[in-house]
């Protein structure tokens, strides 16, 4: 079937200091037709949403049974703070599209705060990590007919040390497992390094919507 689509491309310099991994988002390309998107596709900004609520993509202090309760200033949302509570736990074996991973950890987050029109970033969510691979699954607990929106690791190349490796050449691809109404959404993260030895991450997202359904919904 014919489909309408969208795409986005973001370059993100990486920073690793005192056991903390974070990224600075730089938008390079964005094309998003107004009627060609779905709420679950916006949730594909997996790493960005994680960093918004935790202030990092990974921290060395995230170990089993650690609990947290903090505020994160979200300047891109007009300076409104988010209040984040939750815990980090052992999750055992996790089965995703890319395979079965043992001895995984899960970061469970509950979020309050924020402002209208940024709600897709404010849902409670669970983040699953595998040693040597990184993020392998995200379950976002949405309300209403969406229910839980699930993104899983579908493909990956290379492994590294720890629960969020950033070695140049590593690549991680994810897809929404339960998109609705003819939508499909997937994202890829590629880790790289420039000639100066500075690490960065390339994020690309693509999606499509069944054309017949899109035209019907536009009426």
Coordinates of N, CA and C in Angstrom, one line a residue:
X1 N 0.8 -1.2 0.0 CA 0.0 0.0 0.0 C 0.9 1.2 0.0
X2 N 0.3 2.3 -0.6 CA 1.0 3.6 -0.5 C 1.0 4.1 0.9
X3 N 2.1 4.9 1.2 CA 2.1 5.5 2.6 C 2.7 6.9 2.5
X4 N 2.3 7.7 3.4 CA 2.9 9.0 3.6 C 3.9 8.9 4.8
X5 N 4.9 9.7 4.8 CA 6.0 9.5 5.8 C 6.5 10.8 6.4
X6 N 7.5 10.6 7.3 CA 8.2 11.7 7.9 C 9.6 11.3 8.2
X7 N 10.4 12.2 8.6 CA 11.8 11.9 8.9 C 12.4 13.0 9.8
X8 N 13.4 12.6 10.6 CA 14.1 13.6 11.4 C 15.6 13.1 11.6
X9 N 16.5 14.0 11.8 CA 17.9 13.7 11.9 C 18.5 14.7 12.9
X10 N 19.1 14.2 14.0 CA 19.7 15.0 15.0 C 21.1 14.6 15.3
X11 N 22.0 15.6 15.4 CA 23.3 15.3 15.8 C 23.5 15.7 17.3
X12 N 24.0 14.8 18.1 CA 24.1 15.1 19.6 C 25.5 14.9 20.1
X13 N 26.3 15.9 20.4 CA 27.6 15.7 21.1 C 27.4 15.0 22.4
X14 N 28.3 14.1 22.7 CA 28.2 13.3 23.9 C 29.2 13.8 25.0
X15 N 28.8 13.8 26.2 CA 29.6 14.2 27.3 C 29.7 13.1 28.4
X16 N 30.9 12.7 28.8 CA 31.0 11.6 29.8 C 31.9 12.2 30.9
X17 N 31.3 12.5 32.1 CA 32.0 13.1 33.2 C 31.6 12.4 34.5
X18 N 32.5 11.9 35.3 CA 32.3 11.4 36.6 C 31.2 10.3 36.6
X19 N 31.2 9.5 35.6 CA 30.2 8.4 35.5 C 28.9 8.8 35.0
X20 N 28.8 10.0 34.5 CA 27.5 10.5 33.9 C 27.7 10.6 32.4
X21 N 26.7 10.0 31.6 CA 26.7 10.2 30.2 C 25.5 11.0 29.8
X22 N 25.7 12.1 29.0 CA 24.7 13.0 28.6 C 24.9 13.4 27.2
X23 N 23.9 14.0 26.5 CA 24.0 14.4 25.1 C 23.4 15.8 25.0
X24 N 23.9 16.6 24.0 CA 23.4 17.9 23.7 C 22.7 17.7 22.3
X25 N 21.4 18.0 22.2 CA 20.7 17.8 20.9 C 20.9 19.0 20.0
X26 N 21.3 18.7 18.8 CA 21.4 19.7 17.7 C 20.6 19.3 16.5
X27 N 19.5 20.0 16.3 CA 18.6 19.6 15.2 C 19.2 19.9 13.8
X28 N 19.4 18.9 13.0 CA 19.9 19.2 11.7 C 18.9 19.1 10.6
X29 N 17.9 18.3 10.7 CA 16.9 18.1 9.7 C 15.6 17.6 10.3
X30 N 14.5 18.3 9.9 CA 13.2 17.9 10.5 C 12.1 18.1 9.4
X31 N 11.4 17.1 9.1 CA 10.2 17.2 8.2 C 9.1 16.4 8.8
X32 N 8.0 17.1 9.2 CA 6.9 16.4 9.8 C 5.6 17.0 9.3
X33 N 5.0 16.3 8.4 CA 3.7 16.8 7.9 C 2.7 16.8 9.0
X34 N 1.9 17.8 9.1 CA 1.0 18.0 10.2 C 0.0 16.9 10.5
X35 N -0.5 16.2 9.5 CA -1.5 15.2 9.7 C -0.8 13.7 9.6
X36 N 0.5 13.7 9.5 CA 1.1 12.4 9.2 C 1.9 11.8 10.4
X37 N 1.4 12.2 11.6 CA 2.1 11.7 12.8 C 1.2 11.1 13.8
X38 N 1.7 10.3 14.7 CA 0.9 9.7 15.8 C 1.6 9.9 17.1
X39 N 0.8 9.9 18.2 CA 1.4 10.2 19.5 C 2.5 9.2 19.8
X40 N 2.4 7.9 19.4 CA 3.4 6.9 19.7 C 4.7 7.2 19.0
X41 N 4.6 7.9 17.8 CA 5.8 8.2 17.1 C 6.7 9.3 17.8
X42 N 6.0 10.3 18.4 CA 6.7 11.3 19.2 C 7.5 10.6 20.4
X43 N 7.0 9.5 20.9 CA 7.6 8.8 22.0 C 8.9 8.1 21.5
X44 N 9.2 8.1 20.2 CA 10.4 7.5 19.7 C 11.7 8.3 20.0
X45 N 11.5 9.5 20.6 CA 12.7 10.2 21.1 C 13.2 9.6 22.4
X46 N 13.5 8.3 22.3 CA 13.8 7.5 23.5 C 14.9 8.1 24.4
X47 N 16.0 8.4 23.9 CA 17.1 8.9 24.7 C 16.9 10.3 25.2
X48 N 16.2 11.1 24.3 CA 15.9 12.5 24.7 C 15.0 12.6 25.9
X49 N 13.9 11.8 25.9 CA 13.0 11.8 26.9 C 13.6 11.3 28.2
X50 N 14.4 10.2 28.1 CA 15.1 9.7 29.2 C 16.0 10.8 29.9
X51 N 16.8 11.5 29.1 CA 17.7 12.5 29.6 C 16.9 13.7 30.2
X52 N 15.7 14.0 29.6 CA 14.9 15.1 30.2 C 14.5 14.8 31.6
X53 N 14.1 13.6 31.9 CA 13.6 13.3 33.2 C 14.7 12.9 34.2
X54 N 15.8 12.4 33.7 CA 16.9 11.9 34.7 C 18.1 12.8 34.7
X55 N 18.2 13.8 33.8 CA 19.3 14.6 33.7 C 20.6 14.0 33.1
X56 N 20.4 12.8 32.6 CA 21.5 12.0 32.0 C 20.9 10.8 31.3
X57 N 21.7 10.3 30.4 CA 21.4 9.0 29.7 C 21.8 7.8 30.5
X58 N 22.8 8.0 31.4 CA 23.2 7.0 32.3 C 24.1 7.6 33.4
X59 N 24.0 7.0 34.6 CA 24.8 7.4 35.7 C 25.4 6.2 36.4
X60 N 26.6 6.3 36.8 CA 27.3 5.1 37.4 C 26.6 4.7 38.7
X61 N 25.9 5.7 39.3 CA 25.2 5.4 40.6 C 23.9 4.6 40.4
X62 N 23.5 4.3 39.2 CA 22.3 3.6 39.0 C 22.6 2.1 39.2
X63 N 22.4 1.6 40.4 CA 22.6 0.2 40.8 C 21.3 -0.3 41.4
X64 N 21.2 -1.6 41.5 CA 20.0 -2.3 42.0 C 19.5 -1.7 43.3
X65 N 18.2 -1.5 43.3 CA 17.5 -1.0 44.5 C 17.8 0.4 44.9
X66 N 18.4 1.2 44.1 CA 18.5 2.6 44.3 C 17.2 3.3 44.0
X67 N 16.8 4.2 44.9 CA 15.6 5.0 44.7 C 15.9 6.4 44.5
X68 N 15.1 7.2 43.9 CA 15.4 8.6 43.6 C 14.1 9.5 43.7
X69 N 14.3 10.7 44.0 CA 13.3 11.7 44.0 C 13.9 13.1 43.8
X70 N 13.7 13.6 42.6 CA 14.5 14.9 42.3 C 13.7 15.7 41.4
X71 N 14.1 17.0 41.2 CA 13.6 17.9 40.2 C 14.6 18.1 39.1
X72 N 14.1 18.2 37.9 CA 14.9 18.5 36.7 C 14.4 19.7 36.0
X73 N 15.2 20.8 36.0 CA 14.8 22.0 35.2 C 14.7 21.7 33.7
X74 N 13.6 21.9 33.1 CA 13.4 21.7 31.7 C 13.3 23.0 30.9
X75 N 14.4 23.6 30.6 CA 14.4 24.9 30.1 C 13.7 25.0 28.7
X76 N 13.7 23.9 27.9 CA 13.1 23.9 26.6 C 11.6 23.9 26.8
X77 N 11.1 23.6 28.0 CA 9.6 23.8 28.3 C 9.4 25.0 29.2
X78 N 10.0 26.1 28.8 CA 9.8 27.4 29.4 C 10.2 27.4 30.9
X79 N 11.3 26.6 31.2 CA 11.8 26.6 32.5 C 11.0 25.9 33.6
X80 N 10.0 25.1 33.2 CA 9.2 24.4 34.2 C 9.9 23.2 34.6
X81 N 9.9 22.9 35.9 CA 10.6 21.8 36.5 C 9.8 20.5 36.4
X82 N 10.4 19.4 36.2 CA 9.8 18.1 36.4 C 10.1 17.5 37.7
X83 N 9.2 16.9 38.3 CA 9.5 16.1 39.5 C 9.5 14.6 39.2
X84 N 10.6 14.0 39.4 CA 10.8 12.6 39.0 C 11.0 11.7 40.2
X85 N 10.3 10.7 40.4 CA 10.5 9.7 41.4 C 10.6 8.3 40.8
X86 N 11.1 7.3 41.5 CA 11.2 6.0 41.0 C 12.3 5.2 41.6
X87 N 12.7 4.1 40.9 CA 13.8 3.2 41.4 C 14.4 2.5 40.3
X88 N 15.6 1.9 40.6 CA 16.4 1.1 39.7 C 16.4 -0.3 40.2
X89 N 16.0 -1.3 39.4 CA 15.9 -2.7 39.9 C 16.5 -3.7 38.9
X90 N 16.8 -4.8 39.5 CA 17.2 -6.0 38.7 C 16.0 -6.5 37.9
X91 N 16.1 -6.8 36.6 CA 15.0 -7.2 35.8 C 15.1 -8.6 35.3
X92 N 16.3 -9.2 35.4 CA 16.5 -10.6 34.9 C 16.6 -10.7 33.4
X93 N 15.9 -11.7 32.8 CA 16.0 -11.9 31.4 C 14.9 -11.1 30.7
X94 N 15.2 -10.4 29.6 CA 14.3 -9.6 28.9 C 14.4 -10.0 27.4
X95 N 13.2 -10.3 26.8 CA 13.1 -10.8 25.4 C 12.6 -9.7 24.6
X96 N 13.4 -9.2 23.6 CA 12.9 -8.2 22.7 C 13.2 -8.7 21.3
X97 N 12.8 -7.8 20.3 CA 12.9 -8.2 18.9 C 14.4 -8.6 18.5
X98 N 15.4 -7.9 19.1 CA 16.8 -8.2 18.8 C 17.3 -9.4 19.5
X99 N 16.6 -10.0 20.4 CA 17.1 -11.2 21.1 C 16.7 -11.2 22.5
X100 N 17.3 -12.2 23.2 CA 17.0 -12.3 24.7 C 18.3 -11.9 25.4
X101 N 18.1 -11.0 26.4 CA 19.3 -10.5 27.1 C 19.1 -10.8 28.6
X102 N 20.2 -11.3 29.2 CA 20.2 -11.8 30.6 C 20.7 -10.7 31.5
X103 N 20.3 -10.8 32.8 CA 20.8 -9.9 33.9 C 20.6 -8.5 33.5
X104 N 19.4 -8.1 33.1 CA 19.0 -6.8 32.7 C 18.6 -6.0 34.0
X105 N 18.7 -4.7 33.8 CA 18.2 -3.7 34.9 C 17.1 -2.9 34.3
X106 N 16.2 -2.4 35.2 CA 15.1 -1.6 34.8 C 15.1 -0.3 35.6
X107 N 14.9 0.8 35.0 CA 14.7 2.1 35.6 C 13.3 2.5 35.5
X108 N 12.6 2.5 36.6 CA 11.1 2.8 36.6 C 11.0 4.3 37.0
X109 N 10.3 5.1 36.2 CA 10.2 6.5 36.5 C 8.7 7.0 36.6
X110 N 8.4 7.8 37.5 CA 7.1 8.5 37.6 C 7.4 10.0 37.5
X111 N 6.6 10.7 36.7 CA 6.8 12.1 36.4 C 5.6 13.0 36.7
X112 N 5.9 14.1 37.3 CA 4.8 15.1 37.5 C 5.4 16.5 37.1
X113 N 4.6 17.4 36.7 CA 5.0 18.7 36.3 C 4.9 18.9 34.9
X114 N 5.6 19.9 34.3 CA 5.6 20.2 32.9 C 4.4 21.1 32.5
X115 N 4.2 21.3 31.2 CA 3.2 22.2 30.8 C 2.4 21.5 29.6
X116 N 1.3 22.1 29.3 CA 0.4 21.6 28.2 C 1.2 21.6 26.9
X117 N 0.9 20.6 26.1 CA 1.5 20.4 24.7 C 2.9 19.7 24.8
X118 N 3.3 19.4 26.0 CA 4.5 18.6 26.1 C 4.2 17.3 26.8
X119 N 3.0 17.0 26.9 CA 2.5 15.8 27.7 C 3.1 14.5 27.3
X120 N 3.5 14.3 26.0 CA 4.0 13.1 25.6 C 5.3 12.7 26.2
X121 N 6.0 13.7 26.8 CA 7.3 13.5 27.5 C 7.1 13.3 29.0
X122 N 5.9 13.3 29.4 CA 5.6 13.4 30.9 C 5.0 12.1 31.5
X123 N 4.8 11.1 30.6 CA 4.2 9.9 31.1 C 5.2 9.1 32.0
X124 N 4.7 8.3 32.9 CA 5.5 7.3 33.6 C 6.1 6.3 32.6
X125 N 7.3 5.8 32.8 CA 7.9 5.0 31.8 C 9.0 4.1 32.5
X126 N 9.2 2.9 31.9 CA 10.2 1.9 32.4 C 11.2 1.7 31.3
X127 N 12.5 1.8 31.7 CA 13.6 1.7 30.8 C 14.4 0.5 31.1
X128 N 14.6 -0.4 30.2 CA 15.3 -1.6 30.4 C 16.7 -1.6 29.7
X129 N 17.7 -1.9 30.5 CA 19.1 -1.9 30.0 C 19.7 -3.3 30.1
X130 N 20.6 -3.6 29.1 CA 21.3 -4.8 29.1 C 22.8 -4.5 29.1
X131 N 23.6 -5.2 29.9 CA 25.0 -5.0 30.1 C 25.7 -5.2 28.7
X132 N 26.5 -4.3 28.3 CA 27.3 -4.4 27.1 C 26.5 -3.9 25.9
X133 N 25.2 -3.7 26.0 CA 24.4 -3.3 24.9 C 23.7 -1.9 25.1
X134 N 23.2 -1.7 26.3 CA 22.5 -0.4 26.6 C 21.0 -0.5 26.7
X135 N 20.3 0.5 26.3 CA 18.8 0.5 26.3 C 18.3 -0.5 25.3
X136 N 17.4 -1.4 25.8 CA 16.8 -2.4 24.9 C 15.3 -2.4 24.9
X137 N 14.7 -1.7 25.8 CA 13.2 -1.6 25.8 C 12.7 -0.5 26.6
X138 N 11.7 0.2 26.1 CA 11.0 1.3 26.8 C 9.5 1.0 26.8
X139 N 8.9 1.0 28.0 CA 7.4 1.0 28.1 C 6.9 2.3 28.6
X140 N 6.2 3.0 27.8 CA 5.6 4.3 28.3 C 4.2 4.1 28.6
X141 N 3.8 4.4 29.8 CA 2.4 4.1 30.3 C 1.5 5.3 30.0
X142 N 0.9 5.3 28.8 CA 0.0 6.3 28.4 C -1.4 6.0 28.9
X143 N -2.2 7.1 29.0 CA -3.6 6.9 29.4 C -4.5 6.8 28.2
X144 N -5.7 6.5 28.4 CA -6.7 6.4 27.3 C -6.5 5.2 26.4
X145 N -6.9 5.3 25.2 CA -6.9 4.1 24.3 C -5.5 3.6 23.9
X146 N -4.5 4.5 24.1 CA -3.1 4.1 23.7 C -2.6 3.0 24.7
X147 N -2.9 3.1 26.0 CA -2.4 2.2 26.9 C -0.9 2.3 27.0
X148 N -0.2 1.1 27.1 CA 1.3 1.1 27.1 C 1.8 1.1 25.7
X149 N 2.7 2.1 25.4 CA 3.4 2.2 24.1 C 4.8 1.5 24.3
X150 N 5.1 0.5 23.5 CA 6.3 -0.3 23.7 C 7.3 -0.1 22.5
X151 N 8.5 0.4 22.9 CA 9.6 0.4 21.9 C 10.6 -0.7 22.3
X152 N 11.1 -1.4 21.3 CA 12.1 -2.5 21.5 C 13.3 -2.3 20.6
X153 N 14.4 -2.8 21.1 CA 15.6 -2.9 20.3 C 15.3 -3.9 19.2
X154 N 15.5 -3.6 17.9 CA 15.3 -4.5 16.9 C 16.6 -5.0 16.2
X155 N 17.6 -4.1 16.2 CA 18.9 -4.5 15.6 C 20.0 -3.7 16.4
X156 N 21.2 -4.3 16.5 CA 22.3 -3.6 17.0 C 23.6 -4.1 16.5
X157 N 24.6 -3.3 16.5 CA 25.9 -3.7 16.1 C 26.9 -3.3 17.1
X158 N 27.7 -4.3 17.5 CA 28.8 -4.0 18.5 C 28.3 -4.0 19.9
X159 N 29.2 -4.3 20.8 CA 28.9 -4.2 22.3 C 30.1 -3.4 22.9
X160 N 29.9 -3.0 24.2 CA 30.9 -2.3 24.9 C 30.8 -2.6 26.4
X161 N 31.4 -1.7 27.2 CA 31.4 -2.0 28.6 C 30.3 -1.2 29.3
X162 N 29.6 -1.9 30.3 CA 28.6 -1.2 31.1 C 27.2 -1.3 30.4
X163 N 26.3 -0.6 31.1 CA 24.9 -0.6 30.7 C 24.5 0.5 29.7
X164 N 25.5 1.4 29.3 CA 25.2 2.4 28.3 C 26.5 2.6 27.6
X165 N 27.0 1.7 26.8 CA 28.3 1.9 26.0 C 28.1 2.9 24.9
X166 N 29.1 3.7 24.7 CA 29.1 4.8 23.7 C 30.3 4.7 22.7
X167 N 30.9 3.5 22.6 CA 32.0 3.4 21.7 C 31.7 3.7 20.3
X168 N 32.6 4.5 19.6 CA 32.4 4.8 18.2 C 32.1 3.6 17.4
X169 N 31.1 3.6 16.5 CA 30.8 2.5 15.6 C 29.6 1.7 16.1
X170 N 29.2 1.9 17.4 CA 28.0 1.2 17.9 C 26.8 1.7 17.3
X171 N 25.8 0.9 17.0 CA 24.6 1.3 16.4 C 23.4 0.6 17.0
X172 N 22.3 1.3 17.3 CA 21.2 0.7 18.0 C 19.9 1.2 17.3
X173 N 19.1 0.2 16.9 CA 17.8 0.6 16.2 C 16.6 0.1 17.0
X174 N 15.6 0.8 17.0 CA 14.4 0.5 17.8 C 13.1 0.7 16.9
X175 N 12.1 0.1 17.3 CA 10.8 0.2 16.6 C 9.7 0.1 17.6
X176 N 8.6 0.9 17.3 CA 7.4 0.8 18.2 C 6.7 -0.5 17.8
X177 N 6.4 -1.3 18.9 CA 5.8 -2.7 18.7 C 4.3 -2.7 18.6
X178 N 3.7 -1.6 19.0 CA 2.2 -1.6 19.0 C 1.6 -0.2 18.5
X179 N 2.2 0.3 17.4 CA 1.6 1.5 16.8 C 0.2 1.2 16.4
X180 N -0.6 2.2 16.3 CA -2.0 2.0 15.9 C -2.4 2.7 14.6
X181 N -3.5 2.4 14.1 CA -4.2 3.1 13.0 C -3.3 3.2 11.8
X182 N -2.5 2.2 11.4 CA -1.8 2.2 10.2 C -0.4 2.9 10.3
X183 N 0.0 3.3 11.5 CA 1.3 4.0 11.7 C 2.4 3.0 11.9
X184 N 3.6 3.3 11.5 CA 4.9 2.6 11.8 C 5.9 3.7 12.2
X185 N 6.7 3.3 13.2 CA 7.7 4.3 13.7 C 9.0 3.5 14.1
X186 N 10.1 4.0 13.7 CA 11.4 3.4 14.1 C 12.5 4.5 14.2
X187 N 13.5 4.3 15.1 CA 14.6 5.2 15.3 C 15.9 4.5 15.4
X188 N 17.0 5.1 15.0 CA 18.3 4.6 15.1 C 19.3 5.6 15.7
X189 N 20.2 5.0 16.5 CA 21.2 5.8 17.1 C 22.6 5.3 16.7
X190 N 23.4 6.1 16.2 CA 24.8 5.7 15.8 C 25.8 6.5 16.6
X191 N 26.7 5.9 17.2 CA 27.7 6.5 18.0 C 29.0 6.7 17.2
X192 N 29.6 7.9 17.2 CA 30.8 8.2 16.4 C 31.8 9.1 17.1
X193 N 32.9 9.4 16.4 CA 33.9 10.2 17.0 C 34.5 11.0 15.9
X194 N 34.8 12.3 16.1 CA 35.4 13.2 15.1 C 36.9 13.1 15.2
X195 N 37.6 13.9 14.3 CA 39.0 13.8 14.2 C 39.7 14.4 15.5
X196 N 39.0 15.1 16.3 CA 39.5 15.7 17.6 C 39.3 14.7 18.7
X197 N 38.7 13.5 18.5 CA 38.5 12.6 19.5 C 37.2 12.9 20.3
X198 N 36.3 13.8 19.8 CA 35.1 14.1 20.5 C 34.0 13.2 20.1
X199 N 33.3 12.6 21.0 CA 32.2 11.7 20.8 C 30.9 12.4 20.5
X200 N 30.2 11.8 19.6 CA 28.8 12.3 19.3 C 27.9 11.2 18.9
X201 N 26.6 11.5 18.9 CA 25.6 10.5 18.6 C 24.7 11.0 17.5
X202 N 24.4 10.2 16.5 CA 23.5 10.6 15.4 C 22.2 9.9 15.6
X203 N 21.1 10.7 15.6 CA 19.8 10.1 15.9 C 19.0 10.3 14.6
X204 N 18.4 9.3 14.1 CA 17.5 9.4 12.9 C 16.2 8.7 13.2
X205 N 15.1 9.3 12.8 CA 13.8 8.7 13.0 C 13.0 8.7 11.7
X206 N 12.4 7.6 11.4 CA 11.5 7.6 10.2 C 10.2 6.9 10.6
X207 N 9.2 7.2 9.8 CA 7.9 6.6 10.1 C 7.0 6.7 8.8
X208 N 6.0 6.0 8.8 CA 5.0 6.0 7.7 C 3.6 5.8 8.2
X209 N 2.7 6.2 7.4 CA 1.3 6.1 7.7 C 0.5 5.6 6.5
X210 N -0.2 4.5 6.6 CA -1.0 4.0 5.5 C -1.8 5.2 4.8
X211 N -1.5 5.4 3.5 CA -2.1 6.6 2.9 C -3.6 6.6 2.9
X212 N -4.2 5.5 2.7 CA -5.7 5.4 2.8 C -6.2 5.9 4.1
X213 N -5.6 5.4 5.2 CA -6.1 5.8 6.5 C -5.8 7.2 6.8
X214 N -4.6 7.7 6.3 CA -4.2 9.1 6.5 C -5.2 10.0 5.9
X215 N -5.6 9.7 4.6 CA -6.5 10.6 3.9 C -7.9 10.5 4.5
X216 N -8.3 9.4 5.1 CA -9.6 9.3 5.7 C -9.6 10.1 7.0
X217 N -8.5 10.0 7.8 CA -8.4 10.8 9.1 C -8.3 12.3 8.8
X218 N -7.8 12.7 7.6 CA -7.7 14.1 7.4 C -9.0 14.8 7.0
X219 N -10.0 14.0 6.7 CA -11.3 14.5 6.3 C -12.1 15.0 7.5

